[in-house]
Amino acid sequence: MTAYLASIEGKPSHSRRQDAWKAMKAFWENVDPVVVDELMSKSYRATRAVSDSTARYELMQLSTALNWGVDEKKIKARGKTWLPLSPEHEIRHLTRTEFDRFFAEVRAPHARLYVLLGLFTVSRPTAILQLTWDRVDFMRRLINFTPPGHVRTAKRRTVVTIGETLLEALQEAYKARTSIYVIEHGGKPVLSIKKAFQAASERSGVHATPYTLRHTGAVWAAEGGVSMAELAQMMGHDDDRTTQKHYARFSPEHLRSVVNAIEGTSPRFRMKA
């Protein structure tokens, strides 16, 4: 696994895969690849207090590393991994009441600014942590999340509009800045915001992760009637198929025309008084 991670060091997924391995390492680091099987995979799943999607991601990474090891002749053979079923449309988001409770317990200024950026721009955690002030245009009220020289991947970076609440928070942070980075602490860029989220989750009783904010903003937008095409642009999806898959059902008009067409205007199905 260490060699596999080193082989993908330049790829965008490297950081996330490193974090996954930190969580996996205690269970897997001394296991002979040949003895990996369904029972062992299920035993690992039982040790992880995470969603099925997270456990599936970790076990898929294990399988990928084992395949790489065989291809590169690092190991002679590998066992067969088991994966949890892929959860359909699993979208963890907060209600407005839950968000208020959570946000009230976010204490560090840089963490509070991160939360507002995450909610109001629906941007991915890495894009927010890498954001620099030169890409925040206060005059036109735009944020460009694409850094210079960024290699475009499937997770596209976008340009988003700054709303009133976020504008005020950014202006205050800009006055107090000590770094080129928007999310900073002690004059240095913040590499991970997870601890702040864990602490606020414990204090508020509302579980949230950095990615929860992206889903929350998208769900609120869908509930407000925003079209899937517009939401796809905001979220950096290449088209709205992914957006519709996850968020269309939250729209008040979702499948409304289908229901209306089925019902028609005939009173013949109406219940009698």
mmCIF file of C-alpha atoms in Angstrom:
data_model
loop_
_atom_site.group_PDB
_atom_site.id
_atom_site.type_symbol
_atom_site.label_atom_id
_atom_site.label_comp_id
_atom_site.label_asym_id
_atom_site.label_seq_id
_atom_site.Cartn_x
_atom_site.Cartn_y
_atom_site.Cartn_z
ATOM 1 C CA MET A 1 0.000 0.000 0.000
ATOM 2 C CA THR A 2 2.831 2.392 0.784
ATOM 3 C CA ALA A 3 4.398 1.746 -2.620
ATOM 4 C CA TYR A 4 1.047 2.092 -4.356
ATOM 5 C CA LEU A 5 0.393 5.467 -2.713
ATOM 6 C CA ALA A 6 3.860 6.630 -3.733
ATOM 7 C CA SER A 7 3.071 5.673 -7.331
ATOM 8 C CA ILE A 8 0.045 8.017 -7.464
ATOM 9 C CA GLU A 9 1.603 10.893 -5.542
ATOM 10 C CA GLY A 10 0.957 13.415 -8.305
ATOM 11 C CA LYS A 11 -2.708 12.543 -8.758
ATOM 12 C CA PRO A 12 -5.580 14.614 -7.248
ATOM 13 C CA SER A 13 -6.877 11.602 -5.295
ATOM 14 C CA HIS A 14 -3.559 11.051 -3.485
ATOM 15 C CA SER A 15 -4.406 13.080 -0.388
ATOM 16 C CA ARG A 16 -7.761 11.414 0.139
ATOM 17 C CA ARG A 17 -6.246 7.969 -0.378
ATOM 18 C CA GLN A 18 -3.527 8.738 2.152
ATOM 19 C CA ASP A 19 -6.183 9.695 4.703
ATOM 20 C CA ALA A 20 -8.031 6.469 3.961
ATOM 21 C CA TRP A 21 -4.881 4.432 4.534
ATOM 22 C CA LYS A 22 -4.321 6.105 7.915
ATOM 23 C CA ALA A 23 -7.731 4.794 8.976
ATOM 24 C CA MET A 24 -7.077 1.342 7.465
ATOM 25 C CA LYS A 25 -3.468 0.833 8.484
ATOM 26 C CA ALA A 26 -3.922 -0.594 11.995
ATOM 27 C CA PHE A 27 -6.108 -3.417 10.675
ATOM 28 C CA TRP A 28 -4.336 -4.240 7.417
ATOM 29 C CA GLU A 29 -0.622 -3.398 7.654
ATOM 30 C CA ASN A 30 0.517 -6.825 8.884
ATOM 31 C CA VAL A 31 -1.891 -8.936 6.815
ATOM 32 C CA ASP A 32 -0.492 -11.249 4.133
ATOM 33 C CA PRO A 33 -2.208 -10.252 0.846
ATOM 34 C CA VAL A 34 -2.858 -13.913 0.039
ATOM 35 C CA VAL A 35 -5.135 -14.446 3.055
ATOM 36 C CA VAL A 36 -7.405 -11.454 2.372
ATOM 37 C CA ASP A 37 -10.937 -12.792 1.886
ATOM 38 C CA GLU A 38 -14.610 -11.983 2.351
ATOM 39 C CA LEU A 39 -14.646 -12.821 6.072
ATOM 40 C CA MET A 40 -11.637 -10.589 6.756
ATOM 41 C CA SER A 41 -13.149 -7.763 4.718
ATOM 42 C CA LYS A 42 -16.413 -8.029 6.660
ATOM 43 C CA SER A 43 -14.474 -8.095 9.922
ATOM 44 C CA TYR A 44 -12.770 -4.861 8.889
ATOM 45 C CA ARG A 45 -16.128 -3.304 8.012
ATOM 46 C CA ALA A 46 -17.383 -4.139 11.501
ATOM 47 C CA THR A 47 -14.510 -2.164 13.057
ATOM 48 C CA ARG A 48 -15.315 1.033 11.146
ATOM 49 C CA ALA A 49 -17.974 3.373 12.558
ATOM 50 C CA VAL A 50 -18.494 4.992 9.159
ATOM 51 C CA SER A 51 -21.044 4.874 6.358
ATOM 52 C CA ASP A 52 -21.137 1.990 3.884
ATOM 53 C CA SER A 53 -19.925 4.347 1.163
ATOM 54 C CA THR A 54 -16.802 5.241 3.172
ATOM 55 C CA ALA A 55 -16.078 1.606 4.044
ATOM 56 C CA ARG A 56 -16.622 0.652 0.407
ATOM 57 C CA TYR A 57 -14.147 3.334 -0.698
ATOM 58 C CA GLU A 58 -11.519 2.035 1.717
ATOM 59 C CA LEU A 59 -11.952 -1.600 0.679
ATOM 60 C CA MET A 60 -11.887 -0.627 -2.999
ATOM 61 C CA GLN A 61 -8.590 1.120 -2.336
ATOM 62 C CA LEU A 62 -7.274 -2.050 -0.729
ATOM 63 C CA SER A 63 -8.320 -4.066 -3.774
ATOM 64 C CA THR A 64 -6.765 -1.555 -6.156
ATOM 65 C CA ALA A 65 -3.467 -1.614 -4.234
ATOM 66 C CA LEU A 66 -3.416 -5.416 -4.264
ATOM 67 C CA ASN A 67 -4.000 -5.483 -8.034
ATOM 68 C CA TRP A 68 -1.217 -2.930 -8.467
ATOM 69 C CA GLY A 69 1.071 -5.069 -6.310
ATOM 70 C CA VAL A 70 0.485 -8.118 -8.493
ATOM 71 C CA ASP A 71 0.936 -6.147 -11.738
ATOM 72 C CA GLU A 72 4.162 -4.575 -10.477
ATOM 73 C CA LYS A 73 5.382 -7.932 -9.111
ATOM 74 C CA LYS A 74 5.548 -6.547 -5.579
ATOM 75 C CA ILE A 75 3.504 -9.555 -4.427
ATOM 76 C CA LYS A 76 2.963 -12.935 -6.052
ATOM 77 C CA ALA A 77 -0.737 -13.332 -5.356
ATOM 78 C CA ARG A 78 -3.663 -11.664 -3.637
ATOM 79 C CA GLY A 79 -6.862 -12.721 -1.950
ATOM 80 C CA LYS A 80 -10.340 -11.567 -2.846
ATOM 81 C CA THR A 81 -11.878 -8.562 -1.131
ATOM 82 C CA TRP A 82 -15.547 -8.112 -0.313
ATOM 83 C CA LEU A 83 -17.309 -4.752 -0.736
ATOM 84 C CA PRO A 84 -20.419 -3.412 1.001
ATOM 85 C CA LEU A 85 -23.276 -2.786 -1.403
ATOM 86 C CA SER A 86 -23.090 0.586 -3.082
ATOM 87 C CA PRO A 87 -25.634 2.810 -1.295
ATOM 88 C CA GLU A 88 -28.133 4.385 -3.660
ATOM 89 C CA HIS A 89 -28.452 8.156 -3.520
ATOM 90 C CA GLU A 90 -26.950 8.408 -0.046
ATOM 91 C CA ILE A 91 -27.017 12.118 0.639
ATOM 92 C CA ARG A 92 -26.211 13.207 4.162
ATOM 93 C CA HIS A 93 -27.396 16.787 4.586
ATOM 94 C CA LEU A 94 -28.536 19.064 7.380
ATOM 95 C CA THR A 95 -31.877 20.735 7.877
ATOM 96 C CA ARG A 96 -31.745 24.463 8.523
ATOM 97 C CA THR A 97 -32.352 23.849 12.222
ATOM 98 C CA GLU A 98 -29.557 21.270 12.370
ATOM 99 C CA PHE A 99 -27.201 23.611 10.558
ATOM 100 C CA ASP A 100 -27.928 26.425 13.021
ATOM 101 C CA ARG A 101 -27.186 24.121 15.961
ATOM 102 C CA PHE A 102 -23.955 22.920 14.372
ATOM 103 C CA PHE A 103 -22.750 26.375 13.307
ATOM 104 C CA ALA A 104 -23.373 27.778 16.785
ATOM 105 C CA GLU A 105 -20.725 25.367 18.102
ATOM 106 C CA VAL A 106 -18.072 26.129 15.465
ATOM 107 C CA ARG A 107 -15.736 28.369 17.430
ATOM 108 C CA ALA A 108 -12.511 29.108 15.540
ATOM 109 C CA PRO A 109 -12.853 32.035 13.098
ATOM 110 C CA HIS A 110 -11.169 30.149 10.252
ATOM 111 C CA ALA A 111 -13.505 27.187 10.788
ATOM 112 C CA ARG A 112 -16.598 29.425 10.790
ATOM 113 C CA LEU A 113 -15.480 31.003 7.516
ATOM 114 C CA TYR A 114 -14.875 27.550 6.058
ATOM 115 C CA VAL A 115 -18.402 26.458 7.013
ATOM 116 C CA LEU A 116 -19.943 29.457 5.263
ATOM 117 C CA LEU A 117 -17.831 28.873 2.150
ATOM 118 C CA GLY A 118 -18.757 25.203 2.125
ATOM 119 C CA LEU A 119 -22.472 25.879 2.431
ATOM 120 C CA PHE A 120 -22.857 28.873 0.143
ATOM 121 C CA THR A 121 -20.520 27.788 -2.658
ATOM 122 C CA VAL A 122 -21.157 23.989 -2.484
ATOM 123 C CA SER A 123 -17.468 23.591 -3.311
ATOM 124 C CA ARG A 124 -15.331 20.588 -2.453
ATOM 125 C CA PRO A 125 -13.174 20.694 0.698
ATOM 126 C CA THR A 126 -9.834 20.696 -1.136
ATOM 127 C CA ALA A 127 -10.885 23.593 -3.379
ATOM 128 C CA ILE A 128 -11.862 25.670 -0.338
ATOM 129 C CA LEU A 129 -8.667 24.945 1.594
ATOM 130 C CA GLN A 130 -6.549 25.825 -1.454
ATOM 131 C CA LEU A 131 -8.391 29.090 -2.159
ATOM 132 C CA THR A 132 -6.228 32.224 -2.142
ATOM 133 C CA TRP A 133 -7.337 35.836 -1.815
ATOM 134 C CA ASP A 134 -6.240 36.769 -5.334
ATOM 135 C CA ARG A 135 -9.087 34.615 -6.662
ATOM 136 C CA VAL A 136 -11.740 36.375 -4.575
ATOM 137 C CA ASP A 137 -13.131 39.252 -6.656
ATOM 138 C CA PHE A 138 -14.956 41.584 -4.275
ATOM 139 C CA MET A 139 -15.841 44.066 -7.028
ATOM 140 C CA ARG A 140 -17.667 41.534 -9.204
ATOM 141 C CA ARG A 141 -18.550 39.345 -6.211
ATOM 142 C CA LEU A 142 -17.091 36.177 -7.685
ATOM 143 C CA ILE A 143 -14.842 33.385 -6.397
ATOM 144 C CA ASN A 144 -12.684 31.446 -8.830
ATOM 145 C CA PHE A 145 -11.860 28.097 -7.262
ATOM 146 C CA THR A 146 -9.475 27.107 -10.060
ATOM 147 C CA PRO A 147 -5.843 27.832 -9.111
ATOM 148 C CA PRO A 148 -3.311 28.738 -11.819
ATOM 149 C CA GLY A 149 -1.920 25.680 -13.556
ATOM 150 C CA HIS A 150 -4.608 23.390 -12.167
ATOM 151 C CA VAL A 151 -4.987 20.205 -14.201
ATOM 152 C CA ARG A 152 -8.657 19.648 -14.864
ATOM 153 C CA THR A 153 -10.076 16.366 -13.580
ATOM 154 C CA ALA A 154 -13.584 14.931 -13.339
ATOM 155 C CA LYS A 155 -13.955 17.032 -10.179
ATOM 156 C CA ARG A 156 -14.097 20.344 -11.981
ATOM 157 C CA ARG A 157 -13.402 23.635 -10.176
ATOM 158 C CA THR A 158 -15.884 26.466 -10.773
ATOM 159 C CA VAL A 159 -16.473 30.206 -10.560
ATOM 160 C CA VAL A 160 -19.299 31.024 -8.145
ATOM 161 C CA THR A 161 -21.184 34.130 -7.054
ATOM 162 C CA ILE A 162 -20.709 35.580 -3.577
ATOM 163 C CA GLY A 163 -23.993 36.129 -1.708
ATOM 164 C CA GLU A 164 -24.637 38.764 0.959
ATOM 165 C CA THR A 165 -23.927 36.607 4.026
ATOM 166 C CA LEU A 166 -20.726 35.191 2.600
ATOM 167 C CA LEU A 167 -19.608 38.599 1.326
ATOM 168 C CA GLU A 168 -19.742 40.079 4.823
ATOM 169 C CA ALA A 169 -17.799 37.153 6.289
ATOM 170 C CA LEU A 170 -15.141 37.337 3.561
ATOM 171 C CA GLN A 171 -14.713 41.090 3.973
ATOM 172 C CA GLU A 172 -14.104 40.693 7.707
ATOM 173 C CA ALA A 173 -11.631 37.872 7.127
ATOM 174 C CA TYR A 174 -9.823 39.864 4.443
ATOM 175 C CA LYS A 175 -9.230 42.763 6.847
ATOM 176 C CA ALA A 176 -7.678 40.389 9.382
ATOM 177 C CA ARG A 177 -5.700 38.285 6.898
ATOM 178 C CA THR A 178 -2.103 37.283 7.638
ATOM 179 C CA SER A 179 -1.664 34.917 4.698
ATOM 180 C CA ILE A 180 -2.490 34.617 1.011
ATOM 181 C CA TYR A 181 -4.859 31.777 1.907
ATOM 182 C CA VAL A 182 -8.502 32.460 2.672
ATOM 183 C CA ILE A 183 -8.656 29.642 5.217
ATOM 184 C CA GLU A 184 -5.642 30.208 7.435
ATOM 185 C CA HIS A 185 -4.604 29.781 11.043
ATOM 186 C CA GLY A 186 -1.610 31.500 12.557
ATOM 187 C CA GLY A 187 -0.545 32.826 9.162
ATOM 188 C CA LYS A 188 -0.387 29.350 7.648
ATOM 189 C CA PRO A 189 -2.750 27.485 5.336
ATOM 190 C CA VAL A 190 -5.065 24.973 6.994
ATOM 191 C CA LEU A 191 -4.428 21.509 5.580
ATOM 192 C CA SER A 192 -7.384 19.773 7.240
ATOM 193 C CA ILE A 193 -10.550 21.082 8.859
ATOM 194 C CA LYS A 194 -11.773 17.703 10.141
ATOM 195 C CA LYS A 195 -10.892 18.244 13.819
ATOM 196 C CA ALA A 196 -12.937 21.450 13.958
ATOM 197 C CA PHE A 197 -15.905 19.588 12.491
ATOM 198 C CA GLN A 198 -15.525 16.703 14.929
ATOM 199 C CA ALA A 199 -15.416 19.070 17.897
ATOM 200 C CA ALA A 200 -18.459 21.059 16.718
ATOM 201 C CA SER A 201 -20.340 17.823 16.011
ATOM 202 C CA GLU A 202 -19.691 16.588 19.559
ATOM 203 C CA ARG A 203 -20.708 19.890 21.146
ATOM 204 C CA SER A 204 -23.860 20.347 19.054
ATOM 205 C CA GLY A 205 -25.016 16.744 18.772
ATOM 206 C CA VAL A 206 -25.266 17.247 14.995
ATOM 207 C CA HIS A 207 -22.887 15.089 12.981
ATOM 208 C CA ALA A 208 -21.391 16.962 10.045
ATOM 209 C CA THR A 209 -18.321 16.611 7.861
ATOM 210 C CA PRO A 210 -16.828 19.048 5.343
ATOM 211 C CA TYR A 211 -18.648 17.213 2.559
ATOM 212 C CA THR A 212 -21.957 17.465 4.445
ATOM 213 C CA LEU A 213 -21.934 21.196 3.686
ATOM 214 C CA ARG A 214 -21.696 20.595 -0.062
ATOM 215 C CA HIS A 215 -24.662 18.233 0.065
ATOM 216 C CA THR A 216 -26.594 20.561 2.373
ATOM 217 C CA GLY A 217 -26.230 23.582 0.090
ATOM 218 C CA ALA A 218 -27.209 21.503 -2.942
ATOM 219 C CA VAL A 219 -30.291 20.064 -1.223
ATOM 220 C CA TRP A 220 -31.425 23.505 -0.043
ATOM 221 C CA ALA A 221 -30.999 24.824 -3.582
ATOM 222 C CA ALA A 222 -33.045 21.936 -5.008
ATOM 223 C CA GLU A 223 -35.730 22.451 -2.376
ATOM 224 C CA GLY A 224 -35.850 26.098 -3.423
ATOM 225 C CA GLY A 225 -36.632 25.127 -7.008
ATOM 226 C CA VAL A 226 -33.202 25.699 -8.591
ATOM 227 C CA SER A 227 -32.919 23.801 -11.868
ATOM 228 C CA MET A 228 -30.626 20.795 -12.037
ATOM 229 C CA ALA A 229 -28.751 22.410 -14.938
ATOM 230 C CA GLU A 230 -27.896 25.492 -12.848
ATOM 231 C CA LEU A 231 -27.021 23.414 -9.808
ATOM 232 C CA ALA A 232 -24.747 21.225 -11.947
ATOM 233 C CA GLN A 233 -22.808 24.305 -13.051
ATOM 234 C CA MET A 234 -22.474 25.506 -9.472
ATOM 235 C CA MET A 235 -21.225 22.116 -8.276
ATOM 236 C CA GLY A 236 -18.756 21.587 -11.106
ATOM 237 C CA HIS A 237 -20.531 18.618 -12.686
ATOM 238 C CA ASP A 238 -19.842 18.206 -16.401
ATOM 239 C CA ASP A 239 -23.553 17.670 -17.025
ATOM 240 C CA ASP A 240 -26.653 17.416 -14.868
ATOM 241 C CA ARG A 241 -26.962 13.622 -14.871
ATOM 242 C CA THR A 242 -24.967 13.285 -11.657
ATOM 243 C CA THR A 243 -26.818 16.242 -10.165
ATOM 244 C CA GLN A 244 -30.208 14.773 -10.994
ATOM 245 C CA LYS A 245 -29.218 11.377 -9.621
ATOM 246 C CA HIS A 246 -28.492 12.828 -6.187
ATOM 247 C CA TYR A 247 -30.586 15.972 -5.802
ATOM 248 C CA ALA A 248 -33.573 16.004 -8.188
ATOM 249 C CA ARG A 249 -35.834 14.274 -5.700
ATOM 250 C CA PHE A 250 -35.493 17.201 -3.298
ATOM 251 C CA SER A 251 -37.055 19.593 -5.810
ATOM 252 C CA PRO A 252 -40.722 20.450 -5.133
ATOM 253 C CA GLU A 253 -41.425 19.885 -8.827
ATOM 254 C CA HIS A 254 -39.679 16.506 -9.036
ATOM 255 C CA LEU A 255 -41.815 14.214 -11.235
ATOM 256 C CA ARG A 256 -44.766 16.586 -10.766
ATOM 257 C CA SER A 257 -45.594 16.553 -14.474
ATOM 258 C CA VAL A 258 -45.601 12.743 -14.441
ATOM 259 C CA VAL A 259 -48.060 12.635 -11.540
ATOM 260 C CA ASN A 260 -50.268 15.270 -13.184
ATOM 261 C CA ALA A 261 -50.281 13.330 -16.445
ATOM 262 C CA ILE A 262 -51.294 10.131 -14.675
ATOM 263 C CA GLU A 263 -54.044 11.792 -12.664
ATOM 264 C CA GLY A 264 -55.362 13.869 -15.542
ATOM 265 C CA THR A 265 -58.419 16.000 -14.835
ATOM 266 C CA SER A 266 -61.008 13.247 -14.500
ATOM 267 C CA PRO A 267 -62.881 13.098 -11.177
ATOM 268 C CA ARG A 268 -63.532 9.367 -11.462
ATOM 269 C CA PHE A 269 -60.887 8.394 -8.883
ATOM 270 C CA ARG A 270 -61.893 10.904 -6.241
ATOM 271 C CA MET A 271 -63.015 9.516 -2.893
ATOM 272 C CA LYS A 272 -66.668 9.994 -2.085
ATOM 273 C CA ALA A 273 -67.588 12.017 0.961
#
